[in-house]
Coordinates of C-alpha atoms in Angstrom, one line a residue:
M19 CA 0.0 0.4 0.2
D20 CA 2.7 2.5 0.8
I21 CA 4.1 1.8 -2.8
L22 CA 0.9 2.4 -4.5
K23 CA 0.6 5.7 -2.4
S24 CA 3.9 6.7 -3.3
T25 CA 3.1 6.2 -7.2
W26 CA -0.1 7.9 -6.9
F27 CA 1.5 11.2 -5.0
S28 CA 4.4 11.3 -7.3
Y29 CA 2.1 11.8 -10.3
L30 CA -0.2 14.4 -8.4
P31 CA 2.2 17.6 -9.3
M32 CA 1.6 17.1 -12.5
L33 CA -2.4 16.8 -12.8
D34 CA -3.8 19.7 -15.3
W35 CA -7.2 20.0 -16.3
E36 CA -7.1 18.0 -19.3
S37 CA -5.3 15.1 -17.4
V38 CA -8.5 15.3 -14.7
T39 CA -10.6 14.4 -17.4
V40 CA -8.5 10.9 -17.9
F41 CA -8.0 10.2 -14.3
V42 CA -11.1 10.8 -12.6
P43 CA -13.1 8.4 -15.1
V44 CA -10.4 5.5 -14.7
V45 CA -10.4 5.9 -10.9
S46 CA -14.1 6.0 -10.7
A47 CA -14.5 2.4 -12.6
C48 CA -12.1 1.3 -10.7
I49 CA -14.3 2.2 -7.7
V50 CA -17.2 0.9 -9.4
I51 CA -15.5 -2.5 -10.1
Y52 CA -14.1 -2.9 -6.2
V53 CA -17.8 -1.8 -4.8
S54 CA -19.5 -4.6 -7.1
V55 CA -17.2 -7.3 -6.1
Q56 CA -17.5 -6.4 -2.2
L57 CA -21.4 -6.6 -2.5
L58 CA -21.5 -9.6 -4.8
S59 CA -18.8 -11.2 -2.2
S60 CA -21.2 -10.5 0.7
F61 CA -24.4 -11.8 -0.4
L62 CA -22.5 -15.0 -1.9
S63 CA -20.7 -15.7 1.8
D64 CA -22.9 -17.2 4.5
V65 CA -21.6 -15.5 7.4
H66 CA -24.7 -14.9 9.7
V67 CA -25.7 -18.3 11.6
D68 CA -29.6 -18.4 13.1
A69 CA -28.9 -19.7 16.0
P70 CA -31.8 -21.5 17.7
S71 CA -34.0 -20.1 20.4
G72 CA -32.4 -20.5 23.6
A73 CA -29.2 -20.8 22.3
T74 CA -26.4 -21.6 25.3
H75 CA -23.3 -21.1 22.3
S76 CA -22.0 -18.4 20.5
W77 CA -22.1 -19.6 17.0
T78 CA -20.2 -18.3 14.4
S79 CA -20.2 -19.2 10.5
L80 CA -17.4 -22.5 10.3
D81 CA -15.3 -20.0 7.4
A82 CA -13.3 -18.6 10.0
L83 CA -11.4 -22.1 11.0
P84 CA -8.1 -22.4 9.0
K85 CA -8.2 -26.3 9.2
A86 CA -10.8 -29.2 8.8
S87 CA -13.4 -29.9 11.6
H88 CA -15.4 -32.8 13.0
C89 CA -18.8 -32.3 14.6
G90 CA -18.1 -32.2 18.4
V91 CA -22.1 -34.1 18.8
C92 CA -22.0 -36.7 15.8
E93 CA -18.2 -36.7 14.9
A94 CA -18.6 -36.7 11.2
L95 CA -16.1 -34.5 9.4
L96 CA -17.8 -31.1 8.7
V97 CA -18.1 -29.6 5.3
E98 CA -20.7 -27.0 6.2
G99 CA -21.3 -25.9 10.0
V100 CA -20.7 -23.7 12.8
Y101 CA -18.4 -23.4 15.7
C102 CA -19.0 -21.6 19.0
D103 CA -16.2 -18.7 19.6
C104 CA -16.2 -18.8 23.3
C105 CA -15.5 -22.6 23.8
G106 CA -14.3 -23.5 20.5
L107 CA -17.3 -26.4 19.9
C108 CA -17.9 -27.4 16.2
V109 CA -20.8 -28.8 15.1
D110 CA -23.1 -29.2 12.0
R111 CA -26.2 -27.3 11.9
G112 CA -28.6 -30.0 12.5
C113 CA -26.3 -30.8 15.8
M114 CA -26.5 -27.0 17.0
R115 CA -30.2 -27.9 19.3
T116 CA -28.7 -31.0 20.7
A117 CA -25.1 -29.0 21.5
D118 CA -27.0 -26.2 23.4
R119 CA -28.9 -28.9 25.2
H120 CA -26.5 -31.2 26.5
Q121 CA -22.9 -29.6 25.6
P122 CA -22.5 -26.6 28.2
C123 CA -20.4 -23.8 27.0
K124 CA -17.7 -21.6 29.1
A125 CA -19.3 -20.5 32.2
V126 CA -19.4 -16.7 32.4
S127 CA -19.7 -16.9 36.1
T128 CA -20.4 -19.5 38.6
R129 CA -21.0 -20.0 42.6
Q130 CA -18.3 -22.1 43.2
P131 CA -17.3 -21.9 46.9
A132 CA -14.1 -20.2 47.9
G133 CA -11.3 -22.6 47.8
T134 CA -12.5 -25.2 45.4
P135 CA -10.4 -26.2 42.5
W136 CA -11.4 -25.4 39.1
R137 CA -11.8 -28.1 37.0
H138 CA -11.1 -28.3 33.3
H139 CA -14.0 -27.7 30.6
F140 CA -12.9 -30.2 27.5
V141 CA -14.2 -29.5 24.6
K142 CA -14.1 -32.3 21.7
G143 CA -12.4 -31.5 18.6
N144 CA -11.1 -28.7 17.0
T145 CA -7.6 -28.4 18.9
S146 CA -5.4 -25.6 18.2
L147 CA -3.1 -26.1 15.2
D148 CA 0.5 -27.1 17.3
A149 CA -1.3 -28.9 20.0
K150 CA 0.3 -31.5 21.8
C151 CA -1.1 -33.8 24.4
E152 CA -0.1 -33.1 27.7
V153 CA 0.1 -36.7 28.7
C154 CA 2.2 -38.5 25.9
E155 CA 3.3 -34.8 24.4
D156 CA 2.3 -36.6 20.6
E157 CA 0.2 -34.1 18.2
C158 CA -3.3 -33.6 18.4
S159 CA -5.1 -33.2 15.6
G160 CA -8.5 -32.8 17.0
S161 CA -9.9 -35.3 14.3
T162 CA -10.4 -39.2 14.7
C163 CA -7.1 -39.5 13.6
G164 CA -5.2 -38.2 16.3
G165 CA -4.4 -40.3 19.6
G166 CA -8.2 -41.3 20.2
E167 CA -9.5 -44.8 20.4
G168 CA -12.4 -46.2 18.9
G169 CA -12.7 -43.1 16.8
D170 CA -13.0 -40.5 19.9
L171 CA -11.6 -37.1 19.1
D172 CA -9.3 -35.2 20.8
L173 CA -10.1 -32.7 23.5
E174 CA -9.0 -29.4 24.2
C175 CA -9.7 -27.2 27.8
C176 CA -11.2 -24.0 26.8
W177 CA -9.9 -22.4 29.5
C178 CA -6.3 -23.2 29.7
H179 CA -6.1 -24.9 26.0
R180 CA -4.0 -27.4 27.3
A181 CA -4.8 -30.8 24.4
V182 CA -5.2 -34.1 25.5
H183 CA -6.0 -37.7 23.4
S184 CA -9.2 -39.1 24.4
S185 CA -7.1 -42.2 25.2
C186 CA -4.9 -39.9 27.6
R187 CA -7.4 -38.2 29.2
A188 CA -7.7 -40.2 32.5
K189 CA -3.8 -39.9 33.0
L190 CA -4.2 -35.7 33.4
A191 CA -4.9 -34.2 36.3
N192 CA -8.6 -32.7 36.5
V193 CA -7.5 -29.3 38.0
C194 CA -7.3 -26.1 35.7
D195 CA -4.8 -23.4 36.0
F196 CA -6.3 -21.3 33.3
G197 CA -2.6 -21.3 31.4
R198 CA -0.4 -19.3 30.8
L199 CA -2.3 -16.7 30.4
R200 CA -4.2 -16.7 33.3
Q201 CA -2.8 -13.1 34.7
F202 CA -5.3 -11.6 32.1
I203 CA -8.4 -13.5 33.0
V204 CA -11.5 -13.1 35.1
P205 CA -12.3 -16.6 36.4
P206 CA -16.0 -17.2 36.4
H207 CA -15.9 -18.0 40.0
S208 CA -14.8 -14.5 41.1
L209 CA -17.4 -12.9 39.0
E210 CA -21.0 -12.6 40.1
L211 CA -23.9 -11.6 37.9
A212 CA -27.0 -9.0 38.8
G213 CA -29.4 -11.8 37.3
R214 CA -29.5 -15.9 37.5
R215 CA -28.7 -16.1 33.7
A216 CA -25.4 -16.0 32.3
S217 CA -26.3 -16.8 28.8
I218 CA -23.8 -14.9 26.5
S219 CA -26.0 -13.7 24.2
N220 CA -27.5 -11.8 26.7
R221 CA -26.0 -8.4 27.9
L222 CA -24.1 -9.5 31.1
R223 CA -24.8 -7.1 34.3
I224 CA -22.2 -7.7 36.4
Q225 CA -22.6 -6.9 40.3
S226 CA -19.0 -7.7 42.0
I227 CA -15.8 -9.2 41.2
K228 CA -13.9 -10.6 43.8
P229 CA -10.1 -10.4 43.5
V230 CA -8.0 -13.6 43.1
D231 CA -4.6 -14.2 44.5
W232 CA -2.6 -14.9 41.2
P233 CA 0.9 -13.0 41.1
E234 CA 0.5 -9.7 38.7
W235 CA -3.6 -10.5 38.1
T236 CA -4.1 -8.0 35.3
P237 CA -7.6 -8.5 33.6
I238 CA -8.0 -7.3 30.3
I239 CA -10.9 -5.9 28.8
V240 CA -11.1 -5.9 24.9
L241 CA -13.3 -3.6 23.5
A242 CA -14.0 -3.0 19.5
N243 CA -17.4 -2.4 17.4
K244 CA -18.1 -5.5 15.6
T245 CA -18.6 -3.7 12.3
S246 CA -15.6 -1.4 12.1
G247 CA -12.7 -2.0 10.2
N248 CA -14.3 -4.0 7.2
K249 CA -16.0 -5.9 9.9
D250 CA -12.4 -7.1 11.1
G251 CA -14.1 -6.0 14.8
G252 CA -16.3 -8.8 14.8
R253 CA -13.5 -11.1 14.4
V254 CA -11.4 -9.4 17.2
L255 CA -14.0 -10.1 19.7
S256 CA -14.4 -13.5 18.6
M257 CA -10.9 -14.3 18.9
F258 CA -10.6 -12.8 22.2
R259 CA -13.8 -14.6 23.4
R260 CA -11.9 -18.0 23.0
L261 CA -8.8 -16.6 24.9
L262 CA -10.6 -15.1 27.9
N263 CA -13.8 -15.3 30.3
P264 CA -16.6 -13.7 27.5
A265 CA -17.7 -11.3 29.9
Q266 CA -14.3 -9.6 29.4
V267 CA -15.1 -9.3 25.2
V268 CA -17.3 -6.3 25.2
D269 CA -19.3 -4.8 21.3
L270 CA -18.8 -1.3 21.6
G271 CA -22.2 -0.9 19.5
A272 CA -24.2 -2.7 22.1
V273 CA -22.4 -1.1 25.5
P274 CA -21.9 2.8 26.4
M275 CA -18.2 3.7 27.1
E276 CA -19.5 4.6 30.7
A277 CA -20.7 1.3 31.2
V278 CA -17.1 -0.2 30.2
L279 CA -15.7 1.9 32.7
E280 CA -17.5 0.5 35.6
W281 CA -14.7 -2.5 35.2
C282 CA -12.1 -0.1 36.9
A283 CA -15.0 0.4 40.2
L284 CA -16.0 -3.2 40.3
L285 CA -12.2 -4.2 40.6
G286 CA -11.2 -1.8 43.1
P287 CA -8.7 0.7 43.7
R288 CA -5.5 -2.2 44.0
V289 CA -6.3 -4.4 40.4
R290 CA -5.5 -2.1 37.6
P291 CA -7.3 -3.5 34.5
L292 CA -6.0 -3.2 31.2
F293 CA -8.4 -2.2 28.3
L294 CA -7.5 -3.4 24.8
I295 CA -9.3 -1.1 22.2
A296 CA -9.5 -2.3 18.7
G297 CA -10.2 0.7 16.5
G298 CA -9.2 3.6 15.1
D299 CA -7.2 6.8 16.7
G300 CA -11.2 8.2 17.2
T301 CA -12.4 5.4 19.7
V302 CA -9.2 5.1 21.4
A303 CA -9.5 9.2 22.2
W304 CA -13.2 8.3 23.0
F305 CA -12.1 6.0 25.6
L306 CA -9.5 8.1 27.2
T307 CA -11.6 11.3 27.4
T308 CA -14.5 9.5 29.1
A309 CA -12.2 8.0 31.6
H310 CA -10.8 11.3 32.1
R311 CA -14.4 13.2 32.5
L312 CA -15.5 10.5 35.0
N313 CA -12.2 11.3 36.7
I314 CA -11.3 7.5 37.0
K315 CA -7.8 7.1 39.0
P316 CA -5.3 5.7 38.4
S317 CA -5.5 6.2 34.9
P318 CA -6.6 3.0 33.0
A319 CA -4.0 1.6 30.8
V320 CA -5.1 1.5 27.2
C321 CA -3.2 -0.8 24.3
V322 CA -4.4 0.1 20.5
I323 CA -5.2 -2.5 17.6
P324 CA -4.8 -0.6 14.8
L325 CA -8.3 -1.2 13.0
G326 CA -8.8 2.6 11.6
T327 CA -7.4 4.3 8.5
G328 CA -4.8 6.4 9.8
N329 CA -3.8 4.9 13.7
D330 CA -1.4 7.4 14.0
L331 CA -1.4 6.5 18.0
A332 CA -1.0 3.0 17.3
R333 CA 2.0 3.4 14.8
V334 CA 4.0 5.8 17.3
L335 CA 3.4 3.1 19.5
G336 CA 4.8 0.5 17.7
W337 CA 1.4 -1.8 17.3
G338 CA 1.3 -1.5 13.6
S339 CA -0.1 0.6 11.0
S340 CA -3.0 -2.0 10.5
Y341 CA -4.3 -5.6 11.8
T342 CA -6.0 -8.3 10.4
P343 CA -7.1 -11.0 12.9
T344 CA -5.7 -14.3 12.4
D345 CA -6.2 -17.9 13.8
D346 CA -3.6 -17.5 16.6
G347 CA -3.3 -13.4 16.7
G348 CA -5.0 -12.9 19.6
L349 CA -2.2 -15.3 21.2
Q350 CA 0.4 -13.2 19.4
I351 CA -1.3 -9.8 20.8
L352 CA -1.1 -11.0 24.1
T353 CA 2.4 -12.0 24.3
K354 CA 3.4 -8.7 23.0
V355 CA 1.1 -6.8 26.0
Q356 CA 3.3 -9.0 28.4
A357 CA 6.4 -7.5 27.0
A358 CA 5.3 -3.9 26.3
K359 CA 5.8 -0.6 28.6
H360 CA 3.7 1.5 30.4
I361 CA 4.0 4.9 29.6
P362 CA 2.3 8.5 30.1
L363 CA 0.7 10.2 27.1
D364 CA 0.3 14.1 27.6
R365 CA -3.4 15.1 27.6
W366 CA -4.6 18.2 26.4
L367 CA -7.5 20.6 26.6
V368 CA -9.0 22.5 23.2
E369 CA -11.3 25.1 24.5
V370 CA -13.5 26.7 21.3
E371 CA -15.1 30.3 22.1
V372 CA -17.3 31.5 19.5
T373 CA -18.2 34.6 20.0
R374 CA -21.7 35.5 18.9
P375 CA -23.5 38.8 18.3
L376 CA -24.2 40.9 21.2
G377 CA -21.2 39.8 22.6
L378 CA -22.4 36.4 23.6
G379 CA -20.2 34.0 23.5
K380 CA -20.3 29.8 23.5
K381 CA -17.7 28.0 25.0
K382 CA -17.2 24.1 24.0
G383 CA -14.1 21.9 25.6
L384 CA -12.6 18.4 24.3
C385 CA -9.3 16.9 24.7
M386 CA -7.0 16.0 22.5
Y387 CA -4.1 13.2 22.2
N388 CA -2.6 13.1 18.6
Y389 CA -2.8 16.4 16.8
L390 CA -5.4 19.4 16.0
S391 CA -5.4 21.3 12.5
V392 CA -7.3 23.6 10.7
G393 CA -7.7 24.1 7.0
V394 CA -6.8 22.0 4.1
D395 CA -6.2 18.6 5.9
A396 CA -9.1 19.3 8.2
Q397 CA -11.3 19.7 5.1
V398 CA -10.3 16.6 3.0
T399 CA -10.9 14.6 6.7
L400 CA -14.3 16.7 6.7
D401 CA -15.3 15.3 3.2
F402 CA -14.1 11.8 3.4
H403 CA -16.0 11.6 7.1
R404 CA -19.8 13.1 5.2
T405 CA -18.8 10.5 2.3
R406 CA -18.4 7.9 5.2
H407 CA -21.6 8.8 6.9
S408 CA -24.1 8.8 4.0
P409 CA -26.6 6.1 3.4
F410 CA -24.7 5.4 0.3
Y411 CA -21.3 4.3 1.9
I412 CA -22.2 0.6 1.7
V413 CA -18.3 -0.4 1.6
S414 CA -16.3 -0.9 4.5
S415 CA -12.8 -1.2 3.8
R416 CA -9.3 0.3 4.7
L417 CA -8.0 0.7 1.0
F418 CA -11.5 1.9 -0.3
N419 CA -11.0 4.7 2.3
K420 CA -7.6 5.5 1.2
V421 CA -8.8 5.5 -2.3
L422 CA -11.6 8.1 -1.1
Y423 CA -8.9 10.0 0.6
L424 CA -6.6 10.3 -2.7
L425 CA -9.9 11.7 -4.8
F426 CA -10.6 14.0 -1.9
G427 CA -7.3 15.3 -1.9
T428 CA -6.9 15.6 -5.7
Q429 CA -10.3 17.7 -5.3
Q430 CA -8.5 19.9 -3.0
V431 CA -5.7 20.8 -5.1
M432 CA -8.0 22.0 -7.8
E433 CA -10.6 24.0 -5.7
R434 CA -8.0 25.4 -2.9
S435 CA -11.0 25.9 -1.1
C436 CA -8.3 26.9 2.1
Q437 CA -6.2 29.4 0.1
D438 CA -4.5 32.4 2.2
L439 CA -5.3 30.7 5.3
D440 CA -2.7 32.7 6.9
Q441 CA -5.2 36.1 6.0
R442 CA -8.2 34.2 8.0
I443 CA -6.4 33.1 11.0
E444 CA -4.4 34.3 13.6
L445 CA -1.6 32.3 15.5
Y446 CA -0.2 32.6 19.1
L447 CA 2.3 30.7 20.7
D448 CA 3.0 31.0 24.2
G449 CA 1.0 34.5 23.6
V450 CA 3.2 35.7 21.1
R451 CA 1.7 36.1 17.5
Q452 CA 3.8 34.4 14.7
E453 CA 4.1 35.7 11.0
L454 CA 2.9 33.4 8.9
P455 CA 3.5 33.0 5.4
S456 CA 0.8 31.7 2.7
I457 CA -0.4 28.6 4.0
E458 CA -3.4 26.4 3.9
A459 CA -3.1 24.6 7.2
I460 CA -1.7 24.8 10.8
V461 CA -1.5 21.4 12.7
V462 CA -0.3 21.3 16.5
L463 CA 1.1 17.9 17.0
N464 CA 1.2 15.9 20.3
I465 CA 2.7 12.6 18.8
P466 CA 5.2 12.2 16.1
S467 CA 2.6 10.8 13.7
W468 CA 0.2 12.7 10.9
G469 CA -1.3 11.7 7.7
A470 CA -1.5 7.9 8.2
G471 CA 2.3 8.1 9.2
V472 CA 4.2 11.1 8.4
N473 CA 6.3 12.2 10.9
L474 CA 5.8 15.6 9.9
W475 CA 7.9 17.4 12.8
Q476 CA 11.1 15.6 11.5
V477 CA 10.3 14.8 7.9
G478 CA 13.2 16.4 5.5
S479 CA 15.1 17.3 8.3
D480 CA 18.8 16.6 8.6
E481 CA 20.0 14.0 10.7
N482 CA 22.6 16.7 12.1
S483 CA 20.3 19.5 12.8
D484 CA 19.6 20.8 15.9
L485 CA 15.8 20.7 15.5
P486 CA 14.2 20.1 19.1
E487 CA 13.4 16.7 19.8
Q488 CA 9.8 15.6 19.9
S489 CA 7.9 13.3 22.4
V490 CA 4.4 12.4 23.8
N491 CA 4.7 13.0 27.1
D492 CA 7.4 16.2 27.5
G493 CA 4.3 19.1 28.0
L494 CA 5.0 20.7 24.7
L495 CA 3.2 20.6 21.2
E496 CA 5.0 21.2 18.1
V497 CA 3.0 23.6 15.6
V498 CA 3.8 23.0 12.0
A499 CA 2.1 25.0 8.6
V500 CA 1.3 22.9 5.1
Y501 CA 1.1 25.2 2.1
S502 CA -1.1 23.5 0.1
S503 CA -2.8 19.9 -0.9
F504 CA 0.1 19.6 -3.5
H505 CA 2.4 19.9 -0.3
I506 CA 0.7 17.2 1.6
A507 CA 1.4 15.0 -1.1
Q508 CA 4.9 15.6 -1.2
L509 CA 5.1 15.1 2.7
Q510 CA 3.6 11.7 2.6
V511 CA 6.6 10.5 0.4
G512 CA 9.2 12.3 1.9
L513 CA 10.0 14.9 -1.1
S514 CA 9.4 18.2 0.9
E515 CA 9.1 19.4 4.5
P516 CA 6.6 21.7 6.4
L517 CA 7.0 25.3 7.8
R518 CA 8.2 24.5 11.3
I519 CA 6.7 27.2 13.3
G520 CA 7.9 25.9 16.9
Q521 CA 7.1 24.5 20.3
A522 CA 4.9 25.9 23.1
K523 CA 3.2 24.9 26.2
C524 CA 0.2 27.2 24.8
V525 CA -1.2 27.6 21.5
K526 CA -4.2 29.8 20.4
I527 CA -5.8 30.0 16.8
K528 CA -8.0 33.2 16.3
M529 CA -10.4 32.0 13.2
K530 CA -11.9 35.1 11.7
S531 CA -14.2 33.3 9.2
K532 CA -15.7 29.6 8.8
T533 CA -12.7 26.7 8.3
A534 CA -12.9 23.2 8.9
M535 CA -11.1 21.7 11.6
Q536 CA -10.0 18.3 13.0
V537 CA -9.1 17.0 16.3
D538 CA -7.7 13.6 16.5
G539 CA -9.4 12.4 13.2
E540 CA -13.1 13.7 14.3
P541 CA -13.3 16.9 11.7
W542 CA -16.5 19.5 11.6
L543 CA -16.5 23.1 9.7
Q544 CA -16.1 25.7 12.2
Q545 CA -17.3 29.1 12.7
P546 CA -15.3 31.8 13.7
A547 CA -13.8 31.2 17.4
T548 CA -10.9 31.2 19.3
I549 CA -9.4 28.0 20.2
T550 CA -7.1 27.6 22.9
V551 CA -5.0 24.4 23.7
T552 CA -3.3 23.9 27.0
S553 CA -2.3 21.3 29.2
A554 CA -4.9 19.2 31.0
N555 CA -2.1 18.5 34.0
N556 CA -2.7 15.1 33.7
Q557 CA -1.6 12.2 31.6
A558 CA -3.4 9.0 30.2
T559 CA -1.5 5.5 30.0
V560 CA -1.0 3.6 27.1
L561 CA 1.4 0.3 26.2
S562 CA 4.0 0.8 24.3
L563 CA 6.4 -1.7 22.3
V564 CA 8.9 1.5 21.5
D565 CA 11.4 3.4 23.8
R566 CA 9.2 6.5 24.3

């Protein structure tokens, strides 16, 4: 994708009105073909599972499994079937009701007496790809050709994920210690629900959580919207239901963020949960701002799984530019979490004061973690945002989103709606007004990534230059200017550098006319106003795989 982006943007400076008559129809035709293919795929693929009434398992399409499986009820080889993304049970569609009645799913909550050992919950078939028998150490295939006698399927515990041949089962101790991931798991015997039913399909109302005495116990709460990121959000939720207590996996499309943060109160001040957020920069900012507004202390730690379009914060923290769920992806992420460091992230308050006739003012405040911008890049983001939320936006794909960004950026090359922005704003750094040349955007940075991966403060600078360093937790903002949409294209391929205005603890922008602006990827059209960015005097906590 980076090569593709470089190729497209390298040709932008050569565009004229004659080339546009060729460029636009070609790109439009590509979009039509891509949308058609996506729609055809969605109609032909059967990802929806009509679960029986009263289902106790979380049934999911079997297409998500990477290997051949056998039915956990009749033990026949599955050609078309479903599997439970909580306990891992695979069945054909005709055996779903039998499985719901006779084969229990992962228990979200139990009233097991304190001190009673937890027992393995073995599930037939569907063992992990590299599973080996805990007793004889031979390979477990999850099928009748494994170590089972009489055609019995191999078994795997849905909590500790230890596998065993059916013939070796009697030789394995029955006590489950929840395996190598137990520091992240809330065991069922420590979780109490408000209602009697613990069905996974119902919205869970957690009443209390009894802490466990495991060393370094750090419960992980996984958050995602199942429809986001080309529906990768749903795959992430499914992936972690298998590894954790399903109560720890939350769909943000069904549960408000305030309810999610109740985990902090339920676990008490001595236990600090970790929130694993699968989404874009906007979702992460939403969580951090809600925690700040609710005055949750200590600040909840956040890890980012990049499912958005830009994912600038995830890039800075070392979690990558994008993520596609895989069969063992959840285990890989949790392994990285164990190696990650907790670092502080500066939180900034953005105050927007609109002056109205008769001297009446209206103020609104919000938090910023990544960057704020006024001008052409915010206008491109606003155009994309409006398109994405229109009823005609029927395809959700990161590649498609990048193509849309390219088209809207090309449109601004022609329209130049933010031309002479320097005559429409006044910029102050720590109270000192800055003289500006002819520009089309002002960008206020807190992190060294902007526009899907551009290190705007450092790009184009000499390694031996005395340019001040940028940090995510130094209490300073970096302010740069961008000359045009052409300039943005050059910055994204490293062919130019921005106008570096300086660093400051307080940034004030006086807008004299209506202009597009954005904060952490959330854009809007702002009326004339005074925008002030100051420190919130506290910091968020994030997990980083790189030193910051």
